[in-house]
Short mmCIF file of C-alpha atoms and ligand atoms in Angstrom, two decimals:
data_model
loop_
_atom_site.label_atom_id
_atom_site.label_comp_id
_atom_site.label_asym_id
_atom_site.label_seq_id
_atom_site.Cartn_x
_atom_site.Cartn_y
_atom_site.Cartn_z
CA MET A 1 103.06 124.94 128.59
CA LYS A 2 103.70 127.07 131.37
CA GLN A 3 107.11 126.08 132.71
CA THR A 4 106.66 125.74 136.84
CA TRP A 5 109.31 124.31 139.64
CA ARG A 6 108.26 122.82 142.65
CA TRP A 7 109.68 124.12 145.51
CA PHE A 8 108.76 122.97 149.09
CA GLY A 9 109.20 126.69 151.17
CA PRO A 10 111.84 128.67 153.02
CA ASP A 11 113.53 125.53 154.56
CA HIS A 12 114.36 123.90 151.25
CA ILE A 13 117.23 123.65 149.10
CA ALA A 14 116.87 126.26 145.59
CA SER A 15 116.02 129.08 146.43
CA MET A 16 114.07 132.15 143.99
CA ASP A 17 117.49 133.03 142.66
CA ASP A 18 117.67 130.21 141.54
CA LEU A 19 114.50 128.78 139.53
CA VAL A 20 114.61 132.38 138.26
CA GLN A 21 118.74 131.10 137.07
CA SER A 22 117.05 128.05 135.53
CA GLY A 23 113.95 129.43 133.62
CA VAL A 24 111.16 128.66 134.85
CA GLU A 25 107.65 130.49 134.27
CA GLY A 26 105.91 129.57 138.05
CA VAL A 27 106.29 128.36 141.51
CA VAL A 28 104.15 125.29 142.88
CA SER A 29 104.47 125.15 146.24
CA ALA A 30 102.48 124.25 149.60
CA LEU A 31 100.82 125.07 153.69
CA HIS A 32 103.42 122.14 154.67
CA HIS A 33 104.11 123.45 157.95
CA ILE A 34 99.75 123.84 158.32
CA PRO A 35 98.53 120.01 160.12
CA THR A 36 96.51 118.12 157.26
CA GLY A 37 92.89 119.29 158.39
CA ASP A 38 93.81 122.98 159.25
CA VAL A 39 92.79 125.94 157.32
CA TRP A 40 95.25 127.55 154.80
CA SER A 41 94.46 131.17 156.13
CA GLY A 42 95.45 134.34 154.12
CA GLU A 43 98.42 135.46 155.48
CA GLU A 44 100.32 132.71 155.36
CA ILE A 45 99.73 131.80 151.72
CA ALA A 46 99.78 135.75 151.59
CA THR A 47 103.93 135.79 153.10
CA ARG A 48 103.95 132.75 150.82
CA GLN A 49 103.42 134.66 147.87
CA GLN A 50 105.66 137.89 148.94
CA ILE A 51 109.15 135.05 149.15
CA ILE A 52 107.64 133.78 145.98
CA GLY A 53 107.91 137.10 144.54
CA ARG A 54 111.51 138.11 145.87
CA LEU A 55 115.00 137.38 144.87
CA LYS A 56 117.60 137.74 147.95
CA ASN A 57 119.23 141.33 147.12
CA GLY A 58 114.64 141.93 147.53
CA ASN A 59 114.64 142.79 144.43
CA PRO A 60 110.95 141.18 142.36
CA SER A 61 111.77 137.60 140.99
CA GLY A 62 109.32 138.06 138.58
CA LEU A 63 107.73 134.67 139.62
CA ARG A 64 104.93 133.61 141.25
CA TRP A 65 102.47 130.72 143.10
CA ASP A 66 100.54 129.28 140.55
CA VAL A 67 100.08 126.03 141.99
CA ALA A 68 99.24 124.27 145.38
CA GLU A 69 100.91 120.82 145.68
CA SER A 70 99.15 119.84 147.51
CA LEU A 71 96.46 120.81 149.44
CA PRO A 72 95.59 117.78 151.74
CA VAL A 73 92.62 115.59 152.02
CA SER A 74 92.90 114.49 155.34
CA GLU A 75 93.00 110.66 156.57
CA ASP A 76 89.93 110.85 158.53
CA ILE A 77 88.07 113.09 154.84
CA LYS A 78 89.05 109.77 152.72
CA LYS A 79 87.77 107.14 155.65
CA GLN A 80 84.72 109.12 156.37
CA ILE A 81 85.68 109.28 160.42
CA GLY A 82 86.06 111.54 163.53
CA GLY A 83 86.83 115.83 162.45
CA TRP A 84 85.96 114.56 157.92
CA ARG A 85 82.88 116.69 157.94
CA GLU A 86 85.11 119.55 159.45
CA HIS A 87 87.91 119.17 156.99
CA ILE A 88 86.01 119.31 153.99
CA ALA A 89 84.71 122.51 155.68
CA ASN A 90 88.32 123.85 156.60
CA TYR A 91 89.38 121.95 152.48
CA LYS A 92 86.38 125.34 151.20
CA THR A 93 87.83 128.01 153.55
CA SER A 94 91.21 127.84 152.04
CA MET A 95 90.11 126.96 148.86
CA GLU A 96 88.31 130.65 149.02
CA ASN A 97 91.74 131.89 150.57
CA LEU A 98 94.05 130.20 147.48
CA ALA A 99 91.16 131.68 145.10
CA ASN A 100 91.32 135.55 146.56
CA ALA A 101 94.83 135.37 146.61
CA GLY A 102 94.94 134.93 142.83
CA LEU A 103 96.10 131.36 143.05
CA GLU A 104 93.34 128.76 141.00
CA VAL A 105 95.19 125.46 140.43
CA ILE A 106 94.94 122.55 143.80
CA CYS A 107 96.59 119.28 142.92
CA TYR A 108 96.13 117.07 145.96
CA ASN A 109 95.83 113.19 145.78
CA PHE A 110 93.62 110.19 147.38
CA MET A 111 95.98 107.77 148.05
CA PRO A 112 95.21 105.85 151.60
CA VAL A 113 97.74 106.10 154.15
CA LEU A 114 101.22 106.39 151.58
CA ASP A 115 101.44 108.78 149.56
CA TRP A 116 104.41 107.34 146.76
CA THR A 117 106.55 104.64 148.00
CA ARG A 118 110.08 103.86 146.96
CA THR A 119 111.84 100.90 148.17
CA ASP A 120 115.25 103.05 147.26
CA LEU A 121 115.92 106.25 147.76
CA ALA A 122 119.14 107.19 145.87
CA TRP A 123 119.62 103.93 143.46
CA ARG A 124 123.20 103.44 142.22
CA LEU A 125 122.96 104.25 138.32
CA PRO A 126 125.75 103.38 135.43
CA HIS A 127 126.27 106.56 135.53
CA GLY A 128 127.82 107.16 139.08
CA GLY A 129 124.00 109.28 139.96
CA THR A 130 120.98 107.91 141.33
CA CYS A 131 117.47 107.62 141.38
CA MET A 132 114.58 106.73 142.90
CA ARG A 133 113.37 102.87 142.49
CA PHE A 134 110.57 100.38 143.54
CA ASP A 135 111.44 97.26 143.83
CA TYR A 136 108.44 94.25 143.50
CA PHE A 137 110.67 92.11 145.93
CA ASP A 138 112.07 94.02 147.87
CA PHE A 139 108.77 95.50 148.45
CA ALA A 140 107.57 92.14 149.94
CA ALA A 141 110.23 91.18 151.75
CA PHE A 142 109.21 94.19 154.10
CA ASP A 143 105.57 92.93 153.77
CA LEU A 144 105.90 89.86 154.51
CA PHE A 145 108.51 89.34 157.09
CA ILE A 146 109.69 92.86 158.45
CA LEU A 147 106.09 94.67 158.87
CA LYS A 148 104.36 90.78 158.76
CA ARG A 149 101.25 92.11 157.73
CA ALA A 150 98.62 89.44 158.36
CA GLY A 151 96.96 88.27 154.95
CA ALA A 152 100.03 89.80 152.76
CA LYS A 153 100.68 86.20 151.99
CA ASP A 154 98.43 85.84 149.94
CA ASP A 155 98.48 89.28 147.67
CA PHE A 156 101.36 87.49 146.38
CA PRO A 157 102.43 85.56 143.88
CA PRO A 158 104.19 81.81 144.92
CA ASP A 159 107.56 83.14 143.48
CA VAL A 160 107.62 86.52 144.26
CA VAL A 161 106.80 85.49 148.40
CA GLU A 162 109.95 82.86 147.36
CA GLU A 163 112.26 85.20 146.31
CA ALA A 164 111.69 88.22 149.11
CA GLU A 165 112.32 85.40 151.73
CA LYS A 166 115.92 84.26 150.22
CA ARG A 167 116.46 88.46 149.59
CA TYR A 168 114.79 89.05 153.39
CA ARG A 169 117.18 86.67 155.01
CA LEU A 170 120.47 88.13 153.14
CA MET A 171 119.30 91.68 154.68
CA SER A 172 121.84 92.86 157.27
CA GLU A 173 120.02 94.48 160.35
CA GLN A 174 120.92 97.84 158.60
CA ALA A 175 119.55 96.82 155.55
CA LYS A 176 116.33 96.24 157.02
CA ASP A 177 115.92 99.37 158.72
CA GLU A 178 116.66 101.44 155.73
CA LEU A 179 114.30 99.90 153.39
CA ALA A 180 112.01 100.68 156.18
CA ARG A 181 112.45 103.56 156.33
CA ASN A 182 112.70 104.24 152.42
CA ILE A 183 109.06 102.27 152.74
CA THR A 184 107.40 104.55 155.05
CA CYS A 185 109.17 108.03 154.07
CA GLY A 186 105.81 108.82 152.10
CA LEU A 187 103.70 107.75 155.27
CA PRO A 188 102.08 111.27 156.72
CA GLY A 189 104.54 112.48 159.85
CA ALA A 190 106.37 109.72 159.78
CA ALA A 191 109.37 110.59 157.71
CA GLU A 192 111.26 110.96 161.03
CA ASN A 193 109.06 109.64 163.99
CA PHE A 194 108.15 106.03 162.25
CA SER A 195 107.25 103.46 163.69
CA LEU A 196 105.91 99.91 162.35
CA GLU A 197 103.37 99.97 164.97
CA ASP A 198 101.83 103.37 163.08
CA VAL A 199 102.07 101.51 159.90
CA ARG A 200 100.30 98.79 161.15
CA MET A 201 97.66 101.59 162.85
CA HIS A 202 96.98 103.53 159.86
CA LEU A 203 96.47 100.18 157.58
CA ALA A 204 93.79 98.93 160.09
CA GLU A 205 92.45 101.29 159.59
CA TYR A 206 91.59 100.48 156.32
CA ASP A 207 90.08 96.92 157.20
CA GLY A 208 86.93 97.11 156.16
CA ILE A 209 87.19 100.17 153.69
CA SER A 210 87.43 98.30 150.37
CA GLN A 211 87.58 100.32 147.04
CA ASP A 212 84.22 101.11 146.08
CA ARG A 213 83.16 102.61 149.24
CA LEU A 214 86.75 104.70 149.16
CA ARG A 215 85.55 106.10 146.13
CA ALA A 216 82.39 106.45 146.99
CA ASN A 217 84.12 108.47 149.98
CA PHE A 218 86.20 110.44 147.35
CA VAL A 219 82.94 111.07 144.95
CA ASP A 220 81.33 112.60 148.27
CA PHE A 221 84.07 114.54 149.12
CA LEU A 222 84.39 116.16 145.55
CA GLU A 223 80.08 116.53 145.84
CA GLN A 224 81.38 118.67 148.55
CA VAL A 225 84.54 120.55 147.22
CA ILE A 226 83.68 121.13 142.96
CA PRO A 227 80.21 123.58 143.24
CA THR A 228 83.03 125.45 145.38
CA ALA A 229 85.50 125.66 143.45
CA GLU A 230 83.60 126.33 139.87
CA LYS A 231 81.98 129.06 142.12
CA LEU A 232 85.17 130.47 142.96
CA GLY A 233 86.81 130.33 139.40
CA MET A 234 89.25 126.41 140.46
CA ARG A 235 90.85 123.72 139.24
CA LEU A 236 90.99 120.63 141.08
CA CYS A 237 93.45 117.94 139.90
CA CYS A 238 93.74 114.99 141.65
CA HIS A 239 97.61 112.78 141.22
CA PRO A 240 97.41 108.61 140.67
CA ASP A 241 97.97 106.88 142.64
CA ASP A 242 101.99 105.83 143.17
CA PRO A 243 103.26 103.30 141.84
CA PRO A 244 99.49 103.01 140.91
CA PHE A 245 98.57 99.19 141.83
CA GLY A 246 97.75 97.83 145.17
CA LEU A 247 100.15 98.10 148.01
CA LEU A 248 99.37 96.56 151.29
CA GLY A 249 96.52 95.66 151.04
CA LEU A 250 95.24 99.09 150.69
CA PRO A 251 92.49 100.63 148.15
CA ARG A 252 93.74 102.44 145.63
CA ILE A 253 91.47 104.01 142.90
CA MET A 254 93.21 105.91 141.13
CA SER A 255 96.13 104.21 138.94
CA THR A 256 94.20 103.64 135.46
CA GLU A 257 92.55 105.40 132.56
CA ALA A 258 89.21 103.71 133.54
CA ASP A 259 89.64 104.85 137.43
CA TYR A 260 89.92 108.09 135.91
CA LYS A 261 86.72 108.36 133.91
CA LYS A 262 84.65 106.85 136.85
CA ILE A 263 85.30 109.85 139.08
CA MET A 264 85.63 112.27 135.83
CA GLY A 265 82.45 111.14 135.28
CA ALA A 266 80.81 110.96 139.02
CA VAL A 267 80.96 115.18 139.28
CA ASP A 268 81.10 115.34 135.86
CA VAL A 269 82.32 119.31 134.92
CA SER A 270 85.97 121.02 134.02
CA ALA A 271 86.51 121.94 137.61
CA ASN A 272 87.23 118.41 138.47
CA GLY A 273 90.35 117.27 137.25
CA ILE A 274 93.05 115.69 137.41
CA THR A 275 97.13 115.91 136.96
CA LEU A 276 98.45 113.46 134.73
CA CYS A 277 101.52 112.16 136.41
CA SER A 278 103.30 110.25 133.13
CA GLY A 279 105.80 109.18 135.86
CA SER A 280 103.15 107.42 138.00
CA LEU A 281 101.04 106.39 135.67
CA GLY A 282 103.91 104.83 133.06
CA ALA A 283 104.91 102.48 135.61
CA ARG A 284 101.69 100.34 134.29
CA ALA A 285 102.63 98.63 130.92
CA ASP A 286 99.16 99.47 130.32
CA ASN A 287 98.40 102.59 130.54
CA ASP A 288 99.11 104.97 127.87
CA LEU A 289 99.96 108.02 128.35
CA PRO A 290 99.97 109.51 125.17
CA GLY A 291 96.53 107.93 124.84
CA MET A 292 95.18 109.46 127.95
CA MET A 293 96.19 112.69 127.03
CA ARG A 294 94.17 112.55 124.22
CA ARG A 295 90.89 110.97 125.65
CA LEU A 296 91.21 112.49 128.90
CA GLY A 297 93.06 116.42 128.03
CA SER A 298 90.85 118.52 128.70
CA ARG A 299 90.19 117.44 131.66
CA VAL A 300 94.17 117.83 132.69
CA HIS A 301 94.84 121.24 134.57
CA PHE A 302 98.46 119.94 135.70
CA LEU A 303 101.02 117.77 134.29
CA HIS A 304 104.36 116.28 136.69
CA LEU A 305 106.10 114.94 133.44
CA ARG A 306 108.71 112.52 133.90
CA ASN A 307 109.76 108.95 133.21
CA VAL A 308 110.27 105.10 134.48
CA GLN A 309 111.29 102.11 133.32
CA ARG A 310 110.40 98.93 133.99
CA ASP A 311 111.82 95.78 134.59
CA GLU A 312 111.73 93.50 132.58
CA ALA A 313 108.59 90.46 133.81
CA GLY A 314 110.30 87.24 133.83
CA ASN A 315 108.17 83.90 132.83
CA GLY A 316 105.97 85.45 130.34
CA ALA A 317 104.49 87.69 132.79
CA ASN A 318 103.58 91.89 131.55
CA PHE A 319 103.31 92.99 135.25
CA SER A 320 106.74 93.09 137.33
CA GLY A 321 105.60 95.73 139.54
CA SER A 322 109.20 97.14 139.13
CA PHE A 323 110.97 99.75 137.82
CA HIS A 324 113.03 102.59 138.54
CA GLU A 325 112.91 106.38 137.40
CA SER A 326 114.63 106.92 134.16
CA GLU A 327 115.70 110.08 132.59
CA HIS A 328 113.29 111.84 131.27
CA LEU A 329 113.21 111.13 127.45
CA ASP A 330 114.13 107.55 127.99
CA GLY A 331 111.76 105.23 129.11
CA ALA A 332 108.19 103.90 129.27
CA THR A 333 106.47 106.95 128.46
CA ASP A 334 107.69 108.08 124.68
CA MET A 335 107.90 111.43 125.87
CA VAL A 336 107.60 113.16 122.38
CA ALA A 337 103.79 111.72 121.30
CA LEU A 338 102.49 113.49 125.21
CA ILE A 339 104.42 116.62 124.73
CA ALA A 340 102.78 116.70 120.89
CA GLU A 341 99.52 115.30 122.50
CA ILE A 342 99.77 118.25 125.08
CA VAL A 343 100.76 120.75 122.64
CA ARG A 344 97.36 119.64 120.34
CA GLU A 345 95.06 119.72 123.77
CA GLU A 346 96.18 123.58 123.83
CA ALA A 347 95.48 123.89 120.78
CA SER A 348 92.31 123.20 121.45
CA ARG A 349 91.52 125.30 123.95
CA LYS A 350 92.91 127.92 122.78
CA ALA A 351 90.55 127.32 119.17
CA ALA A 352 87.83 127.46 122.19
CA GLY A 353 88.79 130.58 123.98
CA ARG A 354 89.42 128.52 127.13
CA LYS A 355 90.91 130.67 129.50
CA ASP A 356 92.89 128.13 131.05
CA HIS A 357 94.38 126.52 127.45
CA GLN A 358 98.23 127.22 128.73
CA ILE A 359 98.65 123.91 131.45
CA PRO A 360 100.90 124.30 133.98
CA MET A 361 103.92 121.78 134.49
CA ARG A 362 106.80 120.52 135.99
CA PRO A 363 109.69 118.29 135.31
CA ASP A 364 109.32 116.13 138.32
CA HIS A 365 112.31 113.92 139.97
CA GLY A 366 115.16 113.22 137.89
CA HIS A 367 118.68 111.68 138.47
CA ASP A 368 121.04 113.70 141.56
CA ILE A 369 123.83 114.43 139.48
CA LEU A 370 126.66 115.93 140.11
CA GLU A 371 126.54 118.40 143.29
CA ASP A 372 123.13 116.78 143.83
CA LEU A 373 125.24 114.24 145.05
CA GLY A 374 125.28 114.16 148.97
CA ARG A 375 123.01 116.96 149.45
CA THR A 376 120.54 116.05 151.47
CA GLY A 377 116.98 117.78 149.95
CA GLN A 378 113.53 116.24 149.53
CA PRO A 379 114.14 112.30 148.08
CA GLY A 380 113.39 112.71 144.11
CA TYR A 381 114.19 116.28 144.06
CA PRO A 382 117.33 117.07 143.28
CA ILE A 383 118.09 120.46 141.64
CA ILE A 384 120.51 119.78 138.67
CA GLY A 385 118.56 116.54 137.41
CA ARG A 386 115.33 117.82 137.77
CA LEU A 387 117.19 121.15 135.55
CA ARG A 388 118.33 119.02 133.26
CA GLY A 389 114.64 117.42 133.24
CA LEU A 390 114.00 120.96 132.34
CA ALA A 391 115.96 121.61 129.70
CA GLU A 392 115.22 118.43 127.87
CA LEU A 393 111.56 118.67 128.03
CA ARG A 394 111.46 121.99 126.39
CA GLY A 395 113.79 120.68 123.85
CA ILE A 396 111.12 119.00 122.64
CA MET A 397 108.26 121.39 123.05
CA GLN A 398 110.13 124.18 120.97
CA VAL A 399 110.38 121.69 118.41
CA VAL A 400 106.98 120.13 118.16
CA THR A 401 105.42 123.56 118.55
CA HIS A 402 107.93 125.29 115.74
CA PRO A 403 106.51 127.39 112.70
CA GLU A 404 107.91 125.14 110.60
CA PHE A 405 108.95 121.86 111.79
CA GLY A 406 106.24 120.89 114.53
CA ILE A 407 103.02 119.62 114.57
C1 LIG B 501 105.98 113.09 143.95
C2 LIG B 501 104.81 113.96 143.97
C3 LIG B 501 103.61 113.56 145.08
C4 LIG B 501 101.87 114.20 144.74
C5 LIG B 501 100.91 114.46 145.49
C6 LIG B 501 99.98 115.07 144.76
O1 LIG B 501 106.88 113.03 144.13
O2 LIG B 501 104.33 113.67 142.92
O3 LIG B 501 103.57 113.18 146.50
O4 LIG B 501 103.11 115.97 145.16
O5 LIG B 501 100.39 112.90 145.54
O6 LIG B 501 99.04 114.95 146.41
#
């Protein structure tokens, strides 16, 4: 695996000097300042590469930009409205510009409206640090009583509606605002200017777009961009839905192994690959991460390694919907088994002479601990918590690949 680090750009809380000290081998970044749908120009890409390539004192950092995460897919493309054709043409131009700059891997997602969703961005853990949490009852309270979405009541079992109402009644006005702000953090451009009206407007645009329709639109997009990727020697990899189940009545089509198989089979070439995010997929008990790596591994072009702890479901049900982000080695996914599968996949690629036998991975999320607490950065991307996660994952990698004791 190539150990990489997600870096949000020059305003990010960590510098290249910090990254070098953490021991990472590559950088994952994106041109977040360019509006979705516009072209990433060769100049903008080169500027980002230069920044990544230098330490504060001007010496080379030894790091390069390995993965574009995300080259975002516009809402117009997902819905096939407005400027979607032009956005696809621009997407291909951005791919060409990235390829000319030496990048080969592009991560993106096809989630309508919300990229990722949590109800709490700083949930207090027993050790005093914090993590992100998704609480199904709080989410239902937002959907039913704050957003007041038409038809929301039909999407939750009666006991969830009842508990959500109880919680809503006990919430202060401040708690209601904070819940709404947390949930809409994953809305494009809405982190600062969010309004409930914006959310309703975004949701209304998906009225009449079923799962099948969204999947068909996704396949149309892939049929356009994957031949370009093949021509350029690039690998595209779709990130799963996070969380991997339906929210706010929106269609979701990348939540399970079966979903992935449909999309991979629709355009059945290696360039049409996946980002295996163990944290997103791990929020569902029926996603078997080591098994998915074993079965889909040849098309995994990027790895997000993190873990979640799912709440116990009451009343014998197998779905509670609630989870929090756990330590990297402690949670629903057996990280040792997953890493062993990744190492096997890399070995078989190497034996087959595949140039992409070293899969880029990044330690994803982690707990806010020590100096992370109180620092304002990107939610879910603490420096020390991620560094701790990387160190732990690196330990597993060492053992699994050890010539005497490894697999
Ligand atoms: C969350 C991230 C996602 C991911 C996008 C990829 O922390 O993993 O926001 O970057 O879904 O398009």
